[in-house]
Short mmCIF file of C-alpha atoms in Angstrom, two decimals:
data_model
loop_
_atom_site.label_atom_id
_atom_site.label_comp_id
_atom_site.label_asym_id
_atom_site.label_seq_id
_atom_site.Cartn_x
_atom_site.Cartn_y
_atom_site.Cartn_z
CA UNK A 1 -26.59 -20.97 1.56
CA UNK A 2 -24.45 -17.81 1.67
CA UNK A 3 -25.25 -15.21 -0.99
CA UNK A 4 -22.67 -13.45 -3.13
CA UNK A 5 -23.26 -10.25 -1.16
CA UNK A 6 -22.80 -12.14 2.09
CA UNK A 7 -19.47 -13.44 0.85
CA UNK A 8 -18.40 -9.94 -0.22
CA UNK A 9 -19.39 -8.50 3.16
CA UNK A 10 -17.50 -11.28 4.94
CA UNK A 11 -14.36 -10.70 2.88
CA UNK A 12 -14.48 -6.95 3.47
CA UNK A 13 -14.89 -7.45 7.21
CA UNK A 14 -12.01 -9.92 7.47
CA UNK A 15 -9.69 -7.93 5.21
CA UNK A 16 -10.44 -4.74 7.12
CA UNK A 17 -9.71 -6.50 10.40
CA UNK A 18 -6.50 -8.00 9.02
CA UNK A 19 -5.40 -4.57 7.84
CA UNK A 20 -6.00 -3.08 11.29
CA UNK A 21 -4.25 -5.90 13.16
CA UNK A 22 -1.26 -5.84 10.80
CA UNK A 23 -1.08 -2.06 11.20
CA UNK A 24 -0.86 -2.36 14.99
CA UNK A 25 1.18 -5.52 15.39
CA UNK A 26 2.91 -6.20 12.09
CA UNK A 27 2.59 -9.21 9.84
CA UNK A 28 3.47 -11.65 12.64
CA UNK A 29 0.14 -10.97 14.37
CA UNK A 30 -1.92 -14.13 14.98
CA UNK A 31 -4.97 -14.91 12.88
CA UNK A 32 -6.96 -15.33 16.10
CA UNK A 33 -6.74 -11.58 16.71
CA UNK A 34 -7.96 -10.88 13.19
CA UNK A 35 -10.88 -13.24 13.74
CA UNK A 36 -11.78 -11.58 17.03
CA UNK A 37 -11.78 -8.10 15.51
CA UNK A 38 -13.81 -9.26 12.51
CA UNK A 39 -16.31 -11.06 14.74
CA UNK A 40 -15.82 -14.41 13.01
CA UNK A 41 -14.28 -17.73 13.94
CA UNK A 42 -10.69 -18.64 13.20
CA UNK A 43 -11.87 -21.79 11.45
CA UNK A 44 -14.10 -19.78 9.11
CA UNK A 45 -11.13 -17.61 8.09
CA UNK A 46 -9.09 -20.70 7.29
CA UNK A 47 -11.97 -22.09 5.23
CA UNK A 48 -11.88 -18.95 3.09
CA UNK A 49 -8.09 -18.39 3.23
CA UNK A 50 -6.06 -21.60 3.64
CA UNK A 51 -3.23 -19.80 5.47
CA UNK A 52 -2.20 -16.34 6.64
CA UNK A 53 -0.11 -15.88 3.51
CA UNK A 54 -3.25 -16.10 1.34
CA UNK A 55 -5.12 -13.73 3.63
CA UNK A 56 -2.21 -11.31 3.39
CA UNK A 57 -2.31 -11.59 -0.39
CA UNK A 58 -5.94 -10.44 -0.39
CA UNK A 59 -5.02 -7.56 1.92
CA UNK A 60 -2.32 -6.58 -0.58
CA UNK A 61 -4.77 -6.80 -3.48
CA UNK A 62 -7.23 -4.55 -1.64
CA UNK A 63 -4.44 -2.08 -0.83
CA UNK A 64 -3.16 -2.04 -4.41
CA UNK A 65 -6.68 -1.46 -5.67
CA UNK A 66 -6.85 1.59 -3.41
CA UNK A 67 -3.51 2.87 -4.74
CA UNK A 68 -4.79 2.42 -8.28
CA UNK A 69 -8.02 4.28 -7.50
CA UNK A 70 -6.14 7.15 -5.84
CA UNK A 71 -3.72 7.44 -8.77
CA UNK A 72 -6.47 7.41 -11.37
CA UNK A 73 -8.51 9.94 -9.41
CA UNK A 74 -5.55 12.30 -8.99
CA UNK A 75 -4.56 12.02 -12.63
CA UNK A 76 -8.08 12.78 -13.86
CA UNK A 77 -8.92 15.54 -11.36
CA UNK A 78 -5.71 17.58 -11.36
CA UNK A 79 -4.15 18.94 -14.58
CA UNK A 80 -1.12 20.23 -12.68
CA UNK A 81 1.37 17.33 -12.32
CA UNK A 82 2.67 18.37 -8.89
CA UNK A 83 -0.84 18.89 -7.51
CA UNK A 84 -1.84 15.48 -8.89
CA UNK A 85 1.20 13.84 -7.28
CA UNK A 86 0.52 15.49 -3.90
CA UNK A 87 -3.17 14.57 -4.08
CA UNK A 88 -2.17 10.98 -4.77
CA UNK A 89 0.23 10.86 -1.81
CA UNK A 90 -2.28 12.40 0.58
CA UNK A 91 -5.05 10.14 -0.64
CA UNK A 92 -3.02 6.99 -0.16
CA UNK A 93 -2.10 7.96 3.40
CA UNK A 94 -5.48 9.25 4.60
CA UNK A 95 -7.51 7.48 7.25
CA UNK A 96 -8.57 3.92 6.38
CA UNK A 97 -6.77 4.03 3.04
CA UNK A 98 -5.08 0.71 3.81
CA UNK A 99 -1.68 1.62 2.38
CA UNK A 100 1.81 1.22 3.79
CA UNK A 101 2.34 -1.16 6.67
CA UNK A 102 -0.87 -2.85 5.68
CA UNK A 103 0.87 -4.03 2.56
CA UNK A 104 2.34 -7.13 4.24
CA UNK A 105 5.59 -8.67 3.01
CA UNK A 106 5.67 -10.32 -0.39
CA UNK A 107 6.22 -14.03 -0.68
CA UNK A 108 8.65 -15.63 -3.08
CA UNK A 109 7.89 -14.60 -6.65
CA UNK A 110 6.96 -18.11 -7.85
CA UNK A 111 4.15 -18.20 -5.32
CA UNK A 112 2.55 -14.89 -6.29
CA UNK A 113 -0.81 -15.44 -7.97
CA UNK A 114 -1.98 -13.82 -11.18
CA UNK A 115 -4.77 -12.26 -9.12
CA UNK A 116 -2.07 -10.21 -7.39
CA UNK A 117 0.31 -9.62 -10.31
CA UNK A 118 -2.33 -7.83 -12.43
CA UNK A 119 -3.11 -5.03 -9.94
CA UNK A 120 0.55 -4.88 -8.96
CA UNK A 121 1.58 -4.14 -12.54
CA UNK A 122 -1.19 -1.58 -12.95
CA UNK A 123 -0.15 0.10 -9.69
CA UNK A 124 3.46 0.32 -10.87
CA UNK A 125 2.42 1.81 -14.22
CA UNK A 126 0.30 4.51 -12.60
CA UNK A 127 2.90 5.51 -10.01
CA UNK A 128 5.54 5.69 -12.74
CA UNK A 129 3.24 7.88 -14.81
CA UNK A 130 2.59 10.30 -11.94
CA UNK A 131 6.30 10.52 -11.12
CA UNK A 132 7.55 10.92 -14.69
CA UNK A 133 4.87 13.50 -15.56
CA UNK A 134 5.79 15.68 -12.57
CA UNK A 135 9.49 15.29 -13.35
CA UNK A 136 9.03 16.31 -16.99
CA UNK A 137 7.22 19.41 -15.74
CA UNK A 138 10.25 20.25 -13.58
CA UNK A 139 8.18 19.99 -10.39
CA UNK A 140 9.43 16.75 -8.84
CA UNK A 141 13.08 15.99 -8.13
CA UNK A 142 14.63 14.04 -10.96
CA UNK A 143 16.40 11.45 -8.81
CA UNK A 144 13.17 10.13 -7.30
CA UNK A 145 12.00 6.77 -8.66
CA UNK A 146 8.56 5.24 -8.57
CA UNK A 147 9.71 2.45 -6.23
CA UNK A 148 10.86 5.17 -3.80
CA UNK A 149 7.23 6.27 -3.53
CA UNK A 150 6.13 2.80 -2.50
CA UNK A 151 8.81 2.66 0.20
CA UNK A 152 7.79 6.10 1.43
CA UNK A 153 4.31 4.74 2.09
CA UNK A 154 5.81 2.06 4.29
CA UNK A 155 8.14 4.46 6.10
CA UNK A 156 5.33 6.91 6.76
CA UNK A 157 3.06 4.22 8.18
CA UNK A 158 4.99 2.04 10.67
CA UNK A 159 3.18 -0.40 12.98
CA UNK A 160 1.94 1.65 15.93
CA UNK A 161 -0.13 0.46 18.87
CA UNK A 162 -2.85 3.07 18.47
CA UNK A 163 -6.05 3.49 16.49
CA UNK A 164 -6.31 4.31 12.80
CA UNK A 165 -7.44 7.89 13.38
CA UNK A 166 -4.23 8.69 15.26
CA UNK A 167 -2.04 6.80 12.77
CA UNK A 168 -3.65 8.73 9.91
CA UNK A 169 -3.04 12.03 11.70
CA UNK A 170 0.63 11.17 12.10
CA UNK A 171 0.94 10.00 8.49
CA UNK A 172 -0.38 13.32 7.23
CA UNK A 173 1.81 15.25 9.67
CA UNK A 174 5.03 13.66 8.44
CA UNK A 175 3.96 13.68 4.81
CA UNK A 176 3.67 17.48 4.98
CA UNK A 177 7.22 17.63 6.35
CA UNK A 178 8.40 15.39 3.51
CA UNK A 179 6.73 17.07 0.52
CA UNK A 180 9.06 20.10 0.25
CA UNK A 181 12.01 17.73 -0.08
CA UNK A 182 10.37 16.09 -3.08
CA UNK A 183 10.31 19.27 -5.15
CA UNK A 184 12.86 19.67 -7.92
CA UNK A 185 16.21 20.81 -6.56
CA UNK A 186 19.90 20.85 -7.44
CA UNK A 187 21.23 18.53 -4.74
CA UNK A 188 21.14 14.78 -5.20
CA UNK A 189 19.80 12.11 -2.89
CA UNK A 190 22.48 9.81 -1.42
CA UNK A 191 22.59 6.22 -2.57
CA UNK A 192 20.95 4.55 -5.53
CA UNK A 193 17.19 4.45 -5.89
CA UNK A 194 15.66 0.96 -5.69
CA UNK A 195 13.94 -0.52 -8.69
CA UNK A 196 10.78 -2.56 -8.31
CA UNK A 197 12.58 -5.92 -8.47
CA UNK A 198 14.87 -4.95 -5.61
CA UNK A 199 11.94 -3.56 -3.66
CA UNK A 200 9.97 -6.80 -3.90
CA UNK A 201 13.05 -8.84 -2.98
CA UNK A 202 13.53 -6.71 0.12
CA UNK A 203 9.90 -7.26 1.07
CA UNK A 204 10.19 -11.04 1.16
CA UNK A 205 9.88 -12.00 4.83
CA UNK A 206 12.78 -13.95 6.28
CA UNK A 207 12.08 -17.12 8.17
CA UNK A 208 8.47 -17.44 7.00
#
């Protein structure tokens, strides 16, 4: 009979494989490729996760948990708001962080489980705190919104057919180009910032 630790190890292996496959191929990647990378059978994945949507939900939960951990670590370690914000951004985009493209599209809101909504709300609260604290200190541009940060993660981590080490190198490269533009300045960003509701609506996959 499988032990609790065995189940945890299995979940971590499958979620890690799903994250890698999604990062290379996008959310449309077949479960068979996830199973092959994880070294398990497709049938065993479907016994644990009844469909790819549920597997993706667990990938999202793992990713949100990492965002939460990075935000809490940055907030506690760095008294300077800008340094804390930069540490958070770099931490979320480092190698094997599991953020960005590996946050697969959200399903319709009525089908989102409480298991996902709890970390999602905590993630939102922490990002908003980091953003507002740096803005109050006059260090972060005032027209940036917390939902912008989430979208930046996705823009900085597109699906690329290469390994995680190279993707992480590119994420950090373009983040360093981006950071000066996030400092407080007189000019305004074009367009209206998204709020979280709009962001989640935009992330609902069409035709799924």
